mmCIF file of C-alpha atoms in Angstrom:
data_model
loop_
_atom_site.group_PDB
_atom_site.id
_atom_site.type_symbol
_atom_site.label_atom_id
_atom_site.label_comp_id
_atom_site.label_asym_id
_atom_site.label_seq_id
_atom_site.Cartn_x
_atom_site.Cartn_y
_atom_site.Cartn_z
ATOM 1 C CA MET A 60 76.638 99.333 102.351
ATOM 2 C CA ILE A 61 78.509 100.658 99.355
ATOM 3 C CA ALA A 62 75.458 102.643 98.290
ATOM 4 C CA PHE A 63 75.302 104.412 101.665
ATOM 5 C CA SER A 64 79.025 105.188 101.540
ATOM 6 C CA LEU A 65 78.780 106.442 97.970
ATOM 7 C CA VAL A 66 75.821 108.705 98.753
ATOM 8 C CA GLN A 67 77.568 109.979 101.884
ATOM 9 C CA SER A 68 80.741 110.747 99.925
ATOM 10 C CA VAL A 69 78.873 112.616 97.195
ATOM 11 C CA ILE A 70 76.965 114.720 99.727
ATOM 12 C CA VAL A 71 80.095 115.468 101.769
ATOM 13 C CA ILE A 72 81.975 116.499 98.620
ATOM 14 C CA ARG A 73 79.160 118.887 97.705
ATOM 15 C CA LEU A 74 79.020 120.407 101.198
ATOM 16 C CA LEU A 75 82.743 121.078 101.559
ATOM 17 C CA SER A 76 85.128 123.284 99.666
ATOM 18 C CA PRO A 77 87.871 121.543 97.672
ATOM 19 C CA GLN A 78 90.388 122.684 100.293
ATOM 20 C CA GLU A 79 88.354 121.252 103.195
ATOM 21 C CA TYR A 80 87.830 117.960 101.374
ATOM 22 C CA GLY A 81 91.550 117.861 100.613
ATOM 23 C CA PHE A 82 92.312 118.329 104.302
ATOM 24 C CA ILE A 83 90.070 115.353 105.096
ATOM 25 C CA GLY A 84 91.964 113.284 102.529
ATOM 26 C CA LEU A 85 95.280 114.355 104.034
ATOM 27 C CA VAL A 86 94.232 113.375 107.555
ATOM 28 C CA LEU A 87 92.726 110.058 106.409
ATOM 29 C CA ALA A 88 95.835 109.189 104.388
ATOM 30 C CA PHE A 89 98.039 109.771 107.414
ATOM 31 C CA ALA A 90 95.611 107.838 109.635
ATOM 32 C CA GLY A 91 95.712 104.969 107.157
ATOM 33 C CA ILE A 92 99.481 104.777 107.456
ATOM 34 C CA VAL A 93 99.266 104.722 111.255
ATOM 35 C CA GLY A 94 96.313 102.305 111.190
ATOM 36 C CA VAL A 95 98.210 99.717 109.140
ATOM 37 C CA TYR A 96 100.437 98.987 112.099
ATOM 38 C CA GLN A 97 97.541 97.923 114.297
ATOM 39 C CA HIS A 98 96.517 95.064 112.006
ATOM 40 C CA LEU A 99 99.590 92.827 111.745
ATOM 41 C CA GLY A 100 97.376 89.929 110.603
ATOM 42 C CA LEU A 101 95.496 89.840 113.888
ATOM 43 C CA GLY A 102 92.038 90.149 112.315
ATOM 44 C CA VAL A 103 92.579 87.305 109.862
ATOM 45 C CA GLY A 104 94.205 85.205 112.570
ATOM 46 C CA THR A 105 91.222 85.796 114.839
ATOM 47 C CA LEU A 106 88.839 84.754 112.071
ATOM 48 C CA ARG A 107 90.799 81.566 111.446
ATOM 49 C CA GLU A 108 91.137 80.596 115.102
ATOM 50 C CA VAL A 109 87.499 81.308 115.947
ATOM 51 C CA SER A 110 86.346 79.235 112.976
ATOM 52 C CA LEU A 111 88.418 76.325 114.339
ATOM 53 C CA ALA A 112 87.219 76.756 117.941
ATOM 54 C CA ARG A 113 85.455 73.728 119.429
ATOM 55 C CA ASP A 114 82.890 75.682 121.412
ATOM 56 C CA GLU A 115 81.739 79.197 122.249
ATOM 57 C CA GLN A 116 83.868 79.289 125.406
ATOM 58 C CA GLU A 117 87.015 78.754 123.348
ATOM 59 C CA ALA A 118 85.802 81.333 120.805
ATOM 60 C CA SER A 119 85.230 83.767 123.670
ATOM 61 C CA LYS A 120 88.764 83.195 124.939
ATOM 62 C CA ILE A 121 90.137 83.848 121.431
ATOM 63 C CA PHE A 122 88.046 87.015 121.191
ATOM 64 C CA PHE A 123 89.323 88.465 124.470
ATOM 65 C CA THR A 124 92.919 87.469 123.708
ATOM 66 C CA SER A 125 92.733 89.058 120.249
ATOM 67 C CA LEU A 126 91.121 92.166 121.668
ATOM 68 C CA SER A 127 93.816 92.439 124.354
ATOM 69 C CA VAL A 128 96.612 92.064 121.812
ATOM 70 C CA ARG A 129 94.921 94.600 119.522
ATOM 71 C CA MET A 130 94.736 97.097 122.389
ATOM 72 C CA LEU A 131 98.393 96.495 123.290
ATOM 73 C CA ILE A 132 99.273 97.396 119.705
ATOM 74 C CA THR A 133 96.725 100.156 119.109
ATOM 75 C CA LEU A 134 96.864 102.158 122.349
ATOM 76 C CA PRO A 135 100.522 103.197 121.926
ATOM 77 C CA LEU A 136 99.764 104.179 118.309
ATOM 78 C CA VAL A 137 96.775 106.261 119.396
ATOM 79 C CA PHE A 138 98.657 107.923 122.256
ATOM 80 C CA GLY A 139 101.629 108.553 119.964
ATOM 81 C CA LEU A 140 99.392 110.149 117.359
ATOM 82 C CA LEU A 141 97.723 112.288 120.023
ATOM 83 C CA LEU A 142 101.070 113.271 121.512
ATOM 84 C CA PHE A 143 102.735 114.138 118.204
ATOM 85 C CA SER A 144 99.688 115.413 116.301
ATOM 86 C CA SER A 145 100.598 119.054 116.852
ATOM 87 C CA TYR A 146 104.139 118.485 115.614
ATOM 88 C CA ILE A 147 102.913 116.489 112.603
ATOM 89 C CA THR A 148 100.293 119.003 111.529
ATOM 90 C CA ASN A 149 102.369 122.133 112.152
ATOM 91 C CA THR A 150 105.915 121.078 111.302
ATOM 92 C CA ILE A 151 105.583 118.286 108.750
ATOM 93 C CA TYR A 152 102.398 119.290 106.924
ATOM 94 C CA HIS A 153 102.445 123.023 107.790
ATOM 95 C CA ARG A 154 98.666 122.830 108.180
ATOM 96 C CA PRO A 155 97.603 123.672 111.753
ATOM 97 C CA GLU A 156 93.970 123.582 110.619
ATOM 98 C CA ILE A 157 94.085 119.765 110.406
ATOM 99 C CA LEU A 158 95.097 119.322 114.062
ATOM 100 C CA PHE A 159 91.541 118.774 115.338
ATOM 101 C CA GLY A 160 90.786 116.156 112.682
ATOM 102 C CA THR A 161 94.086 114.391 113.321
ATOM 103 C CA ARG A 162 93.331 114.097 117.023
ATOM 104 C CA LEU A 163 89.812 112.817 116.446
ATOM 105 C CA VAL A 164 90.937 110.285 113.872
ATOM 106 C CA ALA A 165 93.283 108.802 116.485
ATOM 107 C CA PHE A 166 90.234 107.728 118.486
ATOM 108 C CA THR A 167 88.560 106.467 115.324
ATOM 109 C CA ILE A 168 91.567 104.182 114.754
ATOM 110 C CA LEU A 169 91.027 102.762 118.241
ATOM 111 C CA PHE A 170 87.331 102.042 117.713
ATOM 112 C CA ASN A 171 87.875 100.632 114.215
ATOM 113 C CA GLY A 172 90.409 98.204 115.650
ATOM 114 C CA ILE A 173 87.829 96.916 118.107
ATOM 115 C CA MET A 174 85.166 96.673 115.395
ATOM 116 C CA GLU A 175 87.466 94.637 113.155
ATOM 117 C CA ILE A 176 87.997 92.025 115.866
ATOM 118 C CA VAL A 177 84.246 91.848 116.589
ATOM 119 C CA PHE A 178 83.386 91.400 112.907
ATOM 120 C CA ASN A 179 86.051 88.722 112.469
ATOM 121 C CA VAL A 180 84.779 86.798 115.485
ATOM 122 C CA LEU A 181 81.226 86.924 114.140
ATOM 123 C CA ASN A 182 82.465 85.781 110.725
ATOM 124 C CA GLY A 183 84.451 82.975 112.362
ATOM 125 C CA LEU A 184 81.294 81.852 114.164
ATOM 126 C CA GLN A 185 79.539 81.966 110.766
ATOM 127 C CA LYS A 186 77.062 84.572 111.934
ATOM 128 C CA PHE A 187 77.012 86.180 108.516
ATOM 129 C CA LYS A 188 73.500 87.546 108.833
ATOM 130 C CA GLN A 189 74.435 89.486 111.982
ATOM 131 C CA VAL A 190 77.599 90.802 110.306
ATOM 132 C CA PHE A 191 75.621 91.920 107.272
ATOM 133 C CA ILE A 192 72.979 93.638 109.416
ATOM 134 C CA LEU A 193 75.627 95.371 111.559
ATOM 135 C CA GLN A 194 77.493 96.595 108.485
ATOM 136 C CA ILE A 195 74.300 97.927 106.875
ATOM 137 C CA LEU A 196 73.306 99.662 110.121
ATOM 138 C CA ASN A 197 76.792 101.096 110.538
ATOM 139 C CA SER A 198 76.763 102.505 106.992
ATOM 140 C CA ALA A 199 73.251 103.924 107.321
ATOM 141 C CA VAL A 200 73.896 105.493 110.725
ATOM 142 C CA SER A 201 77.197 106.885 109.468
ATOM 143 C CA MET A 202 75.442 108.615 106.595
ATOM 144 C CA LEU A 203 72.651 109.924 108.824
ATOM 145 C CA VAL A 204 75.125 111.299 111.374
ATOM 146 C CA VAL A 205 78.099 112.465 109.301
ATOM 147 C CA VAL A 206 76.125 114.426 106.693
ATOM 148 C CA PRO A 207 74.355 116.741 109.198
ATOM 149 C CA PHE A 208 77.603 117.262 111.111
ATOM 150 C CA VAL A 209 79.366 118.231 107.883
ATOM 151 C CA PHE A 210 76.472 120.505 106.944
ATOM 152 C CA PHE A 211 76.687 122.430 110.214
ATOM 153 C CA LEU A 212 80.369 122.116 111.173
ATOM 154 C CA LYS A 213 82.057 121.537 107.790
ATOM 155 C CA TYR A 214 85.544 119.978 108.076
ATOM 156 C CA ASP A 215 85.409 119.420 111.850
ATOM 157 C CA GLY A 216 81.938 117.916 111.536
ATOM 158 C CA TYR A 217 83.251 115.147 109.310
ATOM 159 C CA PHE A 218 85.562 113.862 112.028
ATOM 160 C CA ILE A 219 83.084 114.395 114.866
ATOM 161 C CA GLY A 220 80.415 112.487 112.949
ATOM 162 C CA SER A 221 82.855 109.722 112.025
ATOM 163 C CA LEU A 222 83.923 109.334 115.641
ATOM 164 C CA ILE A 223 80.303 109.102 116.807
ATOM 165 C CA THR A 224 79.535 106.346 114.334
#
Protein backbone atom coordinates (compact mmCIF):
# COMPACT_ATOMS: atom_id res chain seq x y z
CA MET A 1 0.00 0.00 0.00
CA ILE A 2 2.68 2.46 1.01
CA ALA A 3 4.81 1.40 -1.94
CA PHE A 4 2.00 2.19 -4.39
CA SER A 5 1.40 5.58 -2.75
CA LEU A 6 5.10 6.38 -2.75
CA VAL A 7 5.51 5.46 -6.42
CA GLN A 8 2.38 7.44 -7.31
CA SER A 9 3.66 10.49 -5.43
CA VAL A 10 7.07 10.38 -7.10
CA ILE A 11 5.54 10.07 -10.57
CA VAL A 12 3.01 12.85 -9.92
CA ILE A 13 5.78 15.14 -8.63
CA ARG A 14 7.79 14.51 -11.79
CA LEU A 15 4.81 15.16 -14.08
CA LEU A 16 3.73 18.44 -12.52
CA SER A 17 5.42 21.79 -12.20
CA PRO A 18 6.32 22.94 -8.68
CA GLN A 19 3.47 25.46 -8.86
CA GLU A 20 0.89 22.81 -9.86
CA TYR A 21 2.08 20.44 -7.14
CA GLY A 22 1.91 23.31 -4.65
CA PHE A 23 -1.68 23.98 -5.68
CA ILE A 24 -2.51 20.33 -5.00
CA GLY A 25 -0.94 20.65 -1.56
CA LEU A 26 -2.93 23.81 -0.88
CA VAL A 27 -6.23 22.17 -1.83
CA LEU A 28 -5.46 18.99 0.13
CA ALA A 29 -4.44 20.97 3.22
CA PHE A 30 -7.72 22.87 3.15
CA ALA A 31 -9.65 19.65 2.50
CA GLY A 32 -7.90 18.06 5.47
CA ILE A 33 -9.11 20.85 7.73
CA VAL A 34 -12.68 20.43 6.49
CA GLY A 35 -12.42 16.62 6.60
CA VAL A 36 -11.44 16.59 10.28
CA TYR A 37 -14.92 17.69 11.23
CA GLN A 38 -16.55 14.65 9.66
CA HIS A 39 -14.71 12.19 11.91
CA LEU A 40 -15.64 13.18 15.47
CA GLY A 41 -14.62 9.71 16.69
CA LEU A 42 -17.32 8.00 14.66
CA GLY A 43 -14.95 5.61 12.88
CA VAL A 44 -13.32 4.38 16.08
CA GLY A 45 -16.70 4.17 17.79
CA THR A 46 -18.04 2.09 14.90
CA LEU A 47 -15.06 -0.25 15.13
CA ARG A 48 -15.57 -0.70 18.87
CA GLU A 49 -19.32 -1.26 18.68
CA VAL A 50 -19.13 -3.68 15.76
CA SER A 51 -16.46 -5.71 17.54
CA LEU A 52 -18.83 -6.01 20.53
CA ALA A 53 -21.88 -6.87 18.40
CA ARG A 54 -23.50 -10.23 19.19
CA ASP A 55 -24.39 -11.10 15.62
CA GLU A 56 -24.20 -9.84 12.05
CA GLN A 57 -27.68 -8.31 12.26
CA GLU A 58 -26.57 -6.08 15.14
CA ALA A 59 -23.34 -5.26 13.26
CA SER A 60 -25.44 -4.34 10.23
CA LYS A 61 -27.59 -2.03 12.34
CA ILE A 62 -24.45 -0.35 13.72
CA PHE A 63 -23.09 0.03 10.19
CA PHE A 64 -26.21 1.74 8.85
CA THR A 65 -26.53 3.95 11.94
CA SER A 66 -22.88 5.00 11.69
CA LEU A 67 -23.22 5.62 7.98
CA SER A 68 -26.35 7.73 8.53
CA VAL A 69 -24.66 9.81 11.23
CA ARG A 70 -21.57 10.22 9.03
CA MET A 71 -23.75 11.49 6.17
CA LEU A 72 -25.59 13.89 8.49
CA ILE A 73 -22.20 15.35 9.42
CA THR A 74 -20.48 15.14 6.04
CA LEU A 75 -23.18 16.32 3.63
CA PRO A 76 -23.43 19.83 5.12
CA LEU A 77 -19.61 20.07 5.04
CA VAL A 78 -19.52 19.00 1.40
CA PHE A 79 -22.35 21.34 0.38
CA GLY A 80 -20.74 24.17 2.34
CA LEU A 81 -17.41 23.59 0.63
CA LEU A 82 -19.12 23.48 -2.77
CA LEU A 83 -21.12 26.61 -2.00
CA PHE A 84 -18.19 28.64 -0.67
CA SER A 85 -15.41 27.19 -2.83
CA SER A 86 -15.41 30.15 -5.20
CA TYR A 87 -15.18 32.61 -2.32
CA ILE A 88 -12.43 30.58 -0.62
CA THR A 89 -10.29 30.18 -3.72
CA ASN A 90 -10.73 33.73 -5.04
CA THR A 91 -10.97 35.86 -1.91
CA ILE A 92 -9.03 34.00 0.77
CA TYR A 93 -6.34 32.26 -1.30
CA HIS A 94 -6.42 34.59 -4.34
CA ARG A 95 -5.95 31.52 -6.52
CA PRO A 96 -8.92 31.02 -8.87
CA GLU A 97 -7.01 28.21 -10.58
CA ILE A 98 -7.61 25.91 -7.58
CA LEU A 99 -11.41 26.21 -7.77
CA PHE A 100 -11.90 23.03 -9.83
CA GLY A 101 -9.73 20.95 -7.50
CA THR A 102 -11.47 22.37 -4.43
CA ARG A 103 -14.87 21.39 -5.78
CA LEU A 104 -13.76 17.88 -6.71
CA VAL A 105 -12.09 17.31 -3.36
CA ALA A 106 -15.42 18.05 -1.67
CA PHE A 107 -16.83 14.90 -3.26
CA THR A 108 -13.68 12.99 -2.33
CA ILE A 109 -14.31 13.92 1.32
CA LEU A 110 -17.79 12.41 1.01
CA PHE A 111 -16.56 9.12 -0.45
CA ASN A 112 -13.65 8.85 1.99
CA GLY A 113 -16.10 9.21 4.86
CA ILE A 114 -18.10 6.26 3.57
CA MET A 115 -14.94 4.20 3.02
CA GLU A 116 -13.76 4.83 6.58
CA ILE A 117 -17.00 3.44 8.02
CA VAL A 118 -16.84 0.38 5.74
CA PHE A 119 -13.23 -0.36 6.69
CA ASN A 120 -13.98 0.05 10.40
CA VAL A 121 -16.94 -2.31 10.18
CA LEU A 122 -14.80 -4.91 8.41
CA ASN A 123 -12.08 -4.47 11.04
CA GLY A 124 -14.67 -4.79 13.81
CA LEU A 125 -15.87 -8.05 12.26
CA GLN A 126 -12.20 -9.14 12.18
CA LYS A 127 -12.20 -9.50 8.41
CA PHE A 128 -8.62 -8.33 8.22
CA LYS A 129 -7.82 -10.21 5.04
CA GLN A 130 -10.64 -8.45 3.17
CA VAL A 131 -9.52 -5.07 4.55
CA PHE A 132 -5.94 -5.73 3.47
CA ILE A 133 -7.01 -6.82 -0.02
CA LEU A 134 -9.32 -3.80 -0.42
CA GLN A 135 -6.59 -1.41 0.69
CA ILE A 136 -4.04 -2.96 -1.69
CA LEU A 137 -6.54 -2.82 -4.57
CA ASN A 138 -7.46 0.76 -3.73
CA SER A 139 -3.80 1.82 -3.72
CA ALA A 140 -3.00 -0.03 -6.95
CA VAL A 141 -6.07 1.26 -8.78
CA SER A 142 -5.37 4.77 -7.51
CA MET A 143 -1.87 4.66 -8.97
CA LEU A 144 -3.07 3.19 -12.26
CA VAL A 145 -5.80 5.83 -12.62
CA VAL A 146 -4.29 8.99 -11.13
CA VAL A 147 -0.95 8.84 -12.96
CA PRO A 148 -2.44 8.77 -16.50
CA PHE A 149 -4.92 11.51 -15.57
CA VAL A 150 -2.07 13.67 -14.28
CA PHE A 151 -0.03 12.91 -17.40
CA PHE A 152 -2.80 14.10 -19.72
CA LEU A 153 -4.64 16.70 -17.61
CA LYS A 154 -1.94 17.84 -15.16
CA TYR A 155 -3.35 19.55 -12.03
CA ASP A 156 -7.02 18.88 -12.84
CA GLY A 157 -6.21 15.26 -13.65
CA TYR A 158 -4.96 14.67 -10.13
CA PHE A 159 -8.35 15.50 -8.64
CA ILE A 160 -10.36 13.75 -11.35
CA GLY A 161 -8.29 10.59 -10.90
CA SER A 162 -8.55 10.79 -7.11
CA LEU A 163 -12.32 11.17 -7.30
CA ILE A 164 -12.62 8.15 -9.60
CA THR A 165 -10.65 5.97 -7.22
